[in-house]
């Protein structure tokens, strides 16, 4: 398993070369701070009534296991019209399993369609976090959700030759998104029956 600039095997942990596709992201995937403080914060979710919030944290541990299942990917969407209910905090908890949650998450308006797909494919099995998905164009969100659930990359043509580029490996992960509006409603703006995404 490769995380950031580290390769973890059954027998050892060793430095790993960082792919150019993930170089900017990889610098935020490293242990920092105190494990004891992180553990105390994570255990704060272990209270009655916080089960939904704990799901975000558990998704951070579960995402690397998706490649071992028959399901290529799935999305958890935290929905509430109110702020301050813990949507982003739950997503950050899951992202904190591997790195800095603020810098490893994407926020509305901060990424293009290609950047969302590039990030999803580059991290392969690590939790994908998208804050405020409400503000993303419905068509872009539809394509992203479909790619996550299918685990596939998009096909591209070469720029200098009339030929298809080598197809990138897909990804198998869990995505956690926060939203103030139902993603189902957003998807229905684009398709009458968005069953594939749902």
PDB file of C-alpha atoms in Angstrom:
ATOM      1  CA  UNK A   1       0.000   0.000   0.000  1.00  0.00           C
ATOM      2  CA  UNK A   2       1.455   3.356  -1.016  1.00  0.00           C
ATOM      3  CA  UNK A   3       0.509   6.470   0.913  1.00  0.00           C
ATOM      4  CA  UNK A   4       2.244   9.738   0.138  1.00  0.00           C
ATOM      5  CA  UNK A   5       5.972   8.981  -0.133  1.00  0.00           C
ATOM      6  CA  UNK A   6       5.803   5.749   1.893  1.00  0.00           C
ATOM      7  CA  UNK A   7       5.231   2.154   0.813  1.00  0.00           C
ATOM      8  CA  UNK A   8       3.797  -0.168   3.468  1.00  0.00           C
ATOM      9  CA  UNK A   9       4.175  -3.905   2.989  1.00  0.00           C
ATOM     10  CA  UNK A  10       3.476  -6.858   5.247  1.00  0.00           C
ATOM     11  CA  UNK A  11       7.097  -6.853   6.385  1.00  0.00           C
ATOM     12  CA  UNK A  12       8.303  -3.258   6.247  1.00  0.00           C
ATOM     13  CA  UNK A  13       7.659   0.415   5.694  1.00  0.00           C
ATOM     14  CA  UNK A  14      10.012   2.120   3.269  1.00  0.00           C
ATOM     15  CA  UNK A  15      10.310   5.324   1.236  1.00  0.00           C
ATOM     16  CA  UNK A  16       8.588   5.293  -2.143  1.00  0.00           C
ATOM     17  CA  UNK A  17       8.953   7.386  -5.270  1.00  0.00           C
ATOM     18  CA  UNK A  18       6.071   9.823  -5.654  1.00  0.00           C
ATOM     19  CA  UNK A  19       4.178   9.798  -8.941  1.00  0.00           C
ATOM     20  CA  UNK A  20       4.005  13.167 -10.725  1.00  0.00           C
ATOM     21  CA  UNK A  21       0.198  12.756 -10.760  1.00  0.00           C
ATOM     22  CA  UNK A  22       0.078  12.924  -6.963  1.00  0.00           C
ATOM     23  CA  UNK A  23       3.174  14.981  -6.068  1.00  0.00           C
ATOM     24  CA  UNK A  24       1.237  18.081  -4.935  1.00  0.00           C
ATOM     25  CA  UNK A  25      -1.156  15.946  -2.862  1.00  0.00           C
ATOM     26  CA  UNK A  26       1.460  13.585  -1.385  1.00  0.00           C
ATOM     27  CA  UNK A  27       3.180  16.271   0.701  1.00  0.00           C
ATOM     28  CA  UNK A  28       0.060  16.387   2.910  1.00  0.00           C
ATOM     29  CA  UNK A  29      -0.016  12.611   3.446  1.00  0.00           C
ATOM     30  CA  UNK A  30       2.293  12.136   6.390  1.00  0.00           C
ATOM     31  CA  UNK A  31       2.068  11.698  10.132  1.00  0.00           C
ATOM     32  CA  UNK A  32       2.122  14.984  12.048  1.00  0.00           C
ATOM     33  CA  UNK A  33       1.171  16.006  15.556  1.00  0.00           C
ATOM     34  CA  UNK A  34       0.417  13.668  18.413  1.00  0.00           C
ATOM     35  CA  UNK A  35      -1.159  10.251  17.845  1.00  0.00           C
ATOM     36  CA  UNK A  36      -2.578  10.360  21.373  1.00  0.00           C
ATOM     37  CA  UNK A  37      -4.402  13.651  20.664  1.00  0.00           C
ATOM     38  CA  UNK A  38      -5.724  12.263  17.349  1.00  0.00           C
ATOM     39  CA  UNK A  39      -6.873   9.092  19.107  1.00  0.00           C
ATOM     40  CA  UNK A  40      -8.672  11.113  21.786  1.00  0.00           C
ATOM     41  CA  UNK A  41     -10.406  13.182  19.090  1.00  0.00           C
ATOM     42  CA  UNK A  42     -11.399  10.061  17.136  1.00  0.00           C
ATOM     43  CA  UNK A  43     -12.788   8.429  20.275  1.00  0.00           C
ATOM     44  CA  UNK A  44     -15.010  11.471  20.819  1.00  0.00           C
ATOM     45  CA  UNK A  45     -17.250  10.007  18.080  1.00  0.00           C
ATOM     46  CA  UNK A  46     -17.832   6.912  20.234  1.00  0.00           C
ATOM     47  CA  UNK A  47     -20.898   8.383  21.927  1.00  0.00           C
ATOM     48  CA  UNK A  48     -24.603   7.626  21.521  1.00  0.00           C
ATOM     49  CA  UNK A  49     -26.072   9.931  18.883  1.00  0.00           C
ATOM     50  CA  UNK A  50     -22.795  10.414  16.989  1.00  0.00           C
ATOM     51  CA  UNK A  51     -22.974   7.195  14.940  1.00  0.00           C
ATOM     52  CA  UNK A  52     -23.594   9.115  11.696  1.00  0.00           C
ATOM     53  CA  UNK A  53     -20.621  11.360  12.417  1.00  0.00           C
ATOM     54  CA  UNK A  54     -18.437   8.337  13.185  1.00  0.00           C
ATOM     55  CA  UNK A  55     -19.227   6.954   9.729  1.00  0.00           C
ATOM     56  CA  UNK A  56     -17.006   9.662   8.198  1.00  0.00           C
ATOM     57  CA  UNK A  57     -14.084   8.573  10.376  1.00  0.00           C
ATOM     58  CA  UNK A  58     -14.679   4.891   9.658  1.00  0.00           C
ATOM     59  CA  UNK A  59     -14.815   5.634   5.916  1.00  0.00           C
ATOM     60  CA  UNK A  60     -11.167   6.732   6.185  1.00  0.00           C
ATOM     61  CA  UNK A  61     -10.246   3.246   7.357  1.00  0.00           C
ATOM     62  CA  UNK A  62     -12.689   1.508   5.014  1.00  0.00           C
ATOM     63  CA  UNK A  63     -11.658   3.232   1.783  1.00  0.00           C
ATOM     64  CA  UNK A  64      -8.434   1.200   1.289  1.00  0.00           C
ATOM     65  CA  UNK A  65     -10.519  -1.986   1.654  1.00  0.00           C
ATOM     66  CA  UNK A  66     -12.793  -1.160  -1.300  1.00  0.00           C
ATOM     67  CA  UNK A  67     -10.336  -2.770  -3.729  1.00  0.00           C
ATOM     68  CA  UNK A  68     -10.977  -6.064  -1.895  1.00  0.00           C
ATOM     69  CA  UNK A  69     -14.726  -5.917  -2.510  1.00  0.00           C
ATOM     70  CA  UNK A  70     -16.929  -6.402  -5.570  1.00  0.00           C
ATOM     71  CA  UNK A  71     -17.945  -2.722  -5.415  1.00  0.00           C
ATOM     72  CA  UNK A  72     -15.519  -0.310  -7.127  1.00  0.00           C
ATOM     73  CA  UNK A  73     -16.578   2.710  -5.097  1.00  0.00           C
ATOM     74  CA  UNK A  74     -19.302   4.473  -3.170  1.00  0.00           C
ATOM     75  CA  UNK A  75     -20.193   7.932  -1.948  1.00  0.00           C
ATOM     76  CA  UNK A  76     -21.409   9.026   1.461  1.00  0.00           C
ATOM     77  CA  UNK A  77     -23.159  12.387   1.388  1.00  0.00           C
ATOM     78  CA  UNK A  78     -23.653  14.373   4.582  1.00  0.00           C
ATOM     79  CA  UNK A  79     -26.754  16.485   3.970  1.00  0.00           C
ATOM     80  CA  UNK A  80     -28.124  19.250   6.156  1.00  0.00           C
ATOM     81  CA  UNK A  81     -29.365  22.725   5.284  1.00  0.00           C
ATOM     82  CA  UNK A  82     -27.921  23.924   8.598  1.00  0.00           C
ATOM     83  CA  UNK A  83     -24.292  24.793   9.276  1.00  0.00           C
ATOM     84  CA  UNK A  84     -22.454  23.688  12.397  1.00  0.00           C
ATOM     85  CA  UNK A  85     -23.921  20.169  12.525  1.00  0.00           C
ATOM     86  CA  UNK A  86     -20.604  18.404  11.896  1.00  0.00           C
ATOM     87  CA  UNK A  87     -20.742  17.541   8.174  1.00  0.00           C
ATOM     88  CA  UNK A  88     -17.275  18.855   7.364  1.00  0.00           C
ATOM     89  CA  UNK A  89     -15.895  17.689  10.719  1.00  0.00           C
ATOM     90  CA  UNK A  90     -16.986  14.124   9.971  1.00  0.00           C
ATOM     91  CA  UNK A  91     -15.373  14.265   6.528  1.00  0.00           C
ATOM     92  CA  UNK A  92     -12.191  15.750   8.014  1.00  0.00           C
ATOM     93  CA  UNK A  93     -12.084  12.943  10.600  1.00  0.00           C
ATOM     94  CA  UNK A  94     -11.945  10.349   7.818  1.00  0.00           C
ATOM     95  CA  UNK A  95      -9.351  12.290   5.851  1.00  0.00           C
ATOM     96  CA  UNK A  96      -7.197  12.663   8.990  1.00  0.00           C
ATOM     97  CA  UNK A  97      -6.530   8.909   8.953  1.00  0.00           C
ATOM     98  CA  UNK A  98      -3.915   9.492   6.237  1.00  0.00           C
ATOM     99  CA  UNK A  99      -3.048  13.162   6.246  1.00  0.00           C
ATOM    100  CA  UNK A 100      -3.969  16.801   6.669  1.00  0.00           C
ATOM    101  CA  UNK A 101      -7.736  16.929   6.120  1.00  0.00           C
ATOM    102  CA  UNK A 102      -7.862  20.593   5.166  1.00  0.00           C
ATOM    103  CA  UNK A 103      -5.383  20.230   2.311  1.00  0.00           C
ATOM    104  CA  UNK A 104      -6.388  16.745   1.161  1.00  0.00           C
ATOM    105  CA  UNK A 105     -10.049  17.681   0.719  1.00  0.00           C
ATOM    106  CA  UNK A 106     -11.421  19.618  -2.203  1.00  0.00           C
ATOM    107  CA  UNK A 107     -13.957  22.403  -1.805  1.00  0.00           C
ATOM    108  CA  UNK A 108     -16.644  23.695  -4.125  1.00  0.00           C
ATOM    109  CA  UNK A 109     -15.332  25.893  -6.844  1.00  0.00           C
ATOM    110  CA  UNK A 110     -11.713  24.904  -6.166  1.00  0.00           C
ATOM    111  CA  UNK A 111     -11.479  22.148  -8.768  1.00  0.00           C
ATOM    112  CA  UNK A 112     -12.394  21.629 -12.396  1.00  0.00           C
ATOM    113  CA  UNK A 113     -14.016  18.490 -13.778  1.00  0.00           C
ATOM    114  CA  UNK A 114     -10.581  17.217 -14.868  1.00  0.00           C
ATOM    115  CA  UNK A 115      -9.019  18.058 -11.494  1.00  0.00           C
ATOM    116  CA  UNK A 116     -11.741  16.115  -9.643  1.00  0.00           C
ATOM    117  CA  UNK A 117     -11.181  13.096 -11.880  1.00  0.00           C
ATOM    118  CA  UNK A 118      -7.403  13.440 -11.641  1.00  0.00           C
ATOM    119  CA  UNK A 119      -7.492  13.526  -7.835  1.00  0.00           C
ATOM    120  CA  UNK A 120      -9.870  10.554  -7.671  1.00  0.00           C
ATOM    121  CA  UNK A 121      -7.602   8.467  -9.911  1.00  0.00           C
ATOM    122  CA  UNK A 122      -4.357   9.605  -8.273  1.00  0.00           C
ATOM    123  CA  UNK A 123      -5.325   8.686  -4.709  1.00  0.00           C
ATOM    124  CA  UNK A 124      -6.690   5.296  -5.897  1.00  0.00           C
ATOM    125  CA  UNK A 125      -7.791   3.890  -2.508  1.00  0.00           C
ATOM    126  CA  UNK A 126      -7.480   6.740  -0.006  1.00  0.00           C
ATOM    127  CA  UNK A 127     -10.666   8.523   1.072  1.00  0.00           C
ATOM    128  CA  UNK A 128     -11.819  11.238  -1.346  1.00  0.00           C
ATOM    129  CA  UNK A 129     -13.295  14.310   0.372  1.00  0.00           C
ATOM    130  CA  UNK A 130     -15.395  16.986  -1.334  1.00  0.00           C
ATOM    131  CA  UNK A 131     -16.785  19.826   0.776  1.00  0.00           C
ATOM    132  CA  UNK A 132     -19.882  21.767  -0.321  1.00  0.00           C
ATOM    133  CA  UNK A 133     -20.798  19.578  -3.298  1.00  0.00           C
ATOM    134  CA  UNK A 134     -24.011  21.636  -3.533  1.00  0.00           C
ATOM    135  CA  UNK A 135     -22.153  24.336  -5.442  1.00  0.00           C
ATOM    136  CA  UNK A 136     -20.688  22.061  -8.115  1.00  0.00           C
ATOM    137  CA  UNK A 137     -22.406  22.048 -11.497  1.00  0.00           C
ATOM    138  CA  UNK A 138     -24.888  19.183 -11.728  1.00  0.00           C
ATOM    139  CA  UNK A 139     -23.315  17.700 -14.886  1.00  0.00           C
ATOM    140  CA  UNK A 140     -19.822  17.646 -13.335  1.00  0.00           C
ATOM    141  CA  UNK A 141     -21.166  16.084 -10.142  1.00  0.00           C
ATOM    142  CA  UNK A 142     -23.062  13.465 -12.155  1.00  0.00           C
ATOM    143  CA  UNK A 143     -19.914  12.441 -14.053  1.00  0.00           C
ATOM    144  CA  UNK A 144     -17.821  12.307 -10.861  1.00  0.00           C
ATOM    145  CA  UNK A 145     -20.336  10.152  -8.970  1.00  0.00           C
ATOM    146  CA  UNK A 146     -20.648   7.782 -11.904  1.00  0.00           C
ATOM    147  CA  UNK A 147     -16.852   7.440 -12.177  1.00  0.00           C
ATOM    148  CA  UNK A 148     -16.537   6.768  -8.435  1.00  0.00           C
ATOM    149  CA  UNK A 149     -19.231   4.081  -8.490  1.00  0.00           C
ATOM    150  CA  UNK A 150     -17.787   2.420 -11.605  1.00  0.00           C
ATOM    151  CA  UNK A 151     -14.132   2.773 -10.586  1.00  0.00           C
ATOM    152  CA  UNK A 152     -13.124   3.690 -14.124  1.00  0.00           C
ATOM    153  CA  UNK A 153     -10.996   6.387 -15.668  1.00  0.00           C
ATOM    154  CA  UNK A 154     -12.124   8.318 -18.718  1.00  0.00           C
ATOM    155  CA  UNK A 155     -10.628   7.594 -22.123  1.00  0.00           C
ATOM    156  CA  UNK A 156      -8.501  10.305 -23.712  1.00  0.00           C
ATOM    157  CA  UNK A 157      -6.919  10.865 -27.099  1.00  0.00           C
ATOM    158  CA  UNK A 158      -3.235  11.578 -27.661  1.00  0.00           C
ATOM    159  CA  UNK A 159      -2.479  15.141 -28.691  1.00  0.00           C
ATOM    160  CA  UNK A 160      -0.007  14.423 -31.510  1.00  0.00           C
ATOM    161  CA  UNK A 161      -1.434  11.189 -32.946  1.00  0.00           C
ATOM    162  CA  UNK A 162      -4.941  10.101 -33.821  1.00  0.00           C
ATOM    163  CA  UNK A 163      -4.893   7.361 -31.220  1.00  0.00           C
ATOM    164  CA  UNK A 164      -6.256   6.743 -27.764  1.00  0.00           C
ATOM    165  CA  UNK A 165      -3.930   7.246 -24.794  1.00  0.00           C
ATOM    166  CA  UNK A 166      -3.096   4.313 -22.597  1.00  0.00           C
ATOM    167  CA  UNK A 167      -6.009   3.899 -20.209  1.00  0.00           C
ATOM    168  CA  UNK A 168      -5.164   4.792 -16.628  1.00  0.00           C
ATOM    169  CA  UNK A 169      -5.817   2.359 -13.840  1.00  0.00           C
ATOM    170  CA  UNK A 170      -9.091   2.959 -12.105  1.00  0.00           C
ATOM    171  CA  UNK A 171      -9.687   3.563  -8.441  1.00  0.00           C
ATOM    172  CA  UNK A 172     -11.624   1.823  -5.684  1.00  0.00           C
ATOM    173  CA  UNK A 173     -12.457   4.151  -2.830  1.00  0.00           C
ATOM    174  CA  UNK A 174     -15.046   5.787  -0.666  1.00  0.00           C
ATOM    175  CA  UNK A 175     -15.925   9.420  -1.282  1.00  0.00           C
ATOM    176  CA  UNK A 176     -17.388  11.619   1.445  1.00  0.00           C
ATOM    177  CA  UNK A 177     -19.183  14.764   0.364  1.00  0.00           C
ATOM    178  CA  UNK A 178     -20.938  17.500   2.314  1.00  0.00           C
ATOM    179  CA  UNK A 179     -23.955  19.315   0.947  1.00  0.00           C
ATOM    180  CA  UNK A 180     -26.767  21.664   1.884  1.00  0.00           C
ATOM    181  CA  UNK A 181     -29.058  20.291  -0.827  1.00  0.00           C
ATOM    182  CA  UNK A 182     -30.012  16.748  -1.817  1.00  0.00           C
ATOM    183  CA  UNK A 183     -27.573  15.394  -4.396  1.00  0.00           C
ATOM    184  CA  UNK A 184     -30.498  13.388  -5.817  1.00  0.00           C
ATOM    185  CA  UNK A 185     -32.219  16.682  -6.658  1.00  0.00           C
ATOM    186  CA  UNK A 186     -29.070  17.994  -8.327  1.00  0.00           C
ATOM    187  CA  UNK A 187     -28.715  14.826 -10.403  1.00  0.00           C
ATOM    188  CA  UNK A 188     -32.355  14.990 -11.483  1.00  0.00           C
ATOM    189  CA  UNK A 189     -31.623  18.412 -12.990  1.00  0.00           C
ATOM    190  CA  UNK A 190     -29.376  16.656 -15.499  1.00  0.00           C
ATOM    191  CA  UNK A 191     -31.103  13.291 -16.007  1.00  0.00           C
ATOM    192  CA  UNK A 192     -34.690  12.195 -15.654  1.00  0.00           C
ATOM    193  CA  UNK A 193     -33.544   8.938 -14.006  1.00  0.00           C
ATOM    194  CA  UNK A 194     -29.976   9.148 -12.607  1.00  0.00           C
ATOM    195  CA  UNK A 195     -30.094   5.524 -11.434  1.00  0.00           C
ATOM    196  CA  UNK A 196     -26.429   4.832 -12.222  1.00  0.00           C
ATOM    197  CA  UNK A 197     -25.204   7.619  -9.970  1.00  0.00           C
ATOM    198  CA  UNK A 198     -27.743   6.946  -7.239  1.00  0.00           C
TER     199      UNK A 198
END
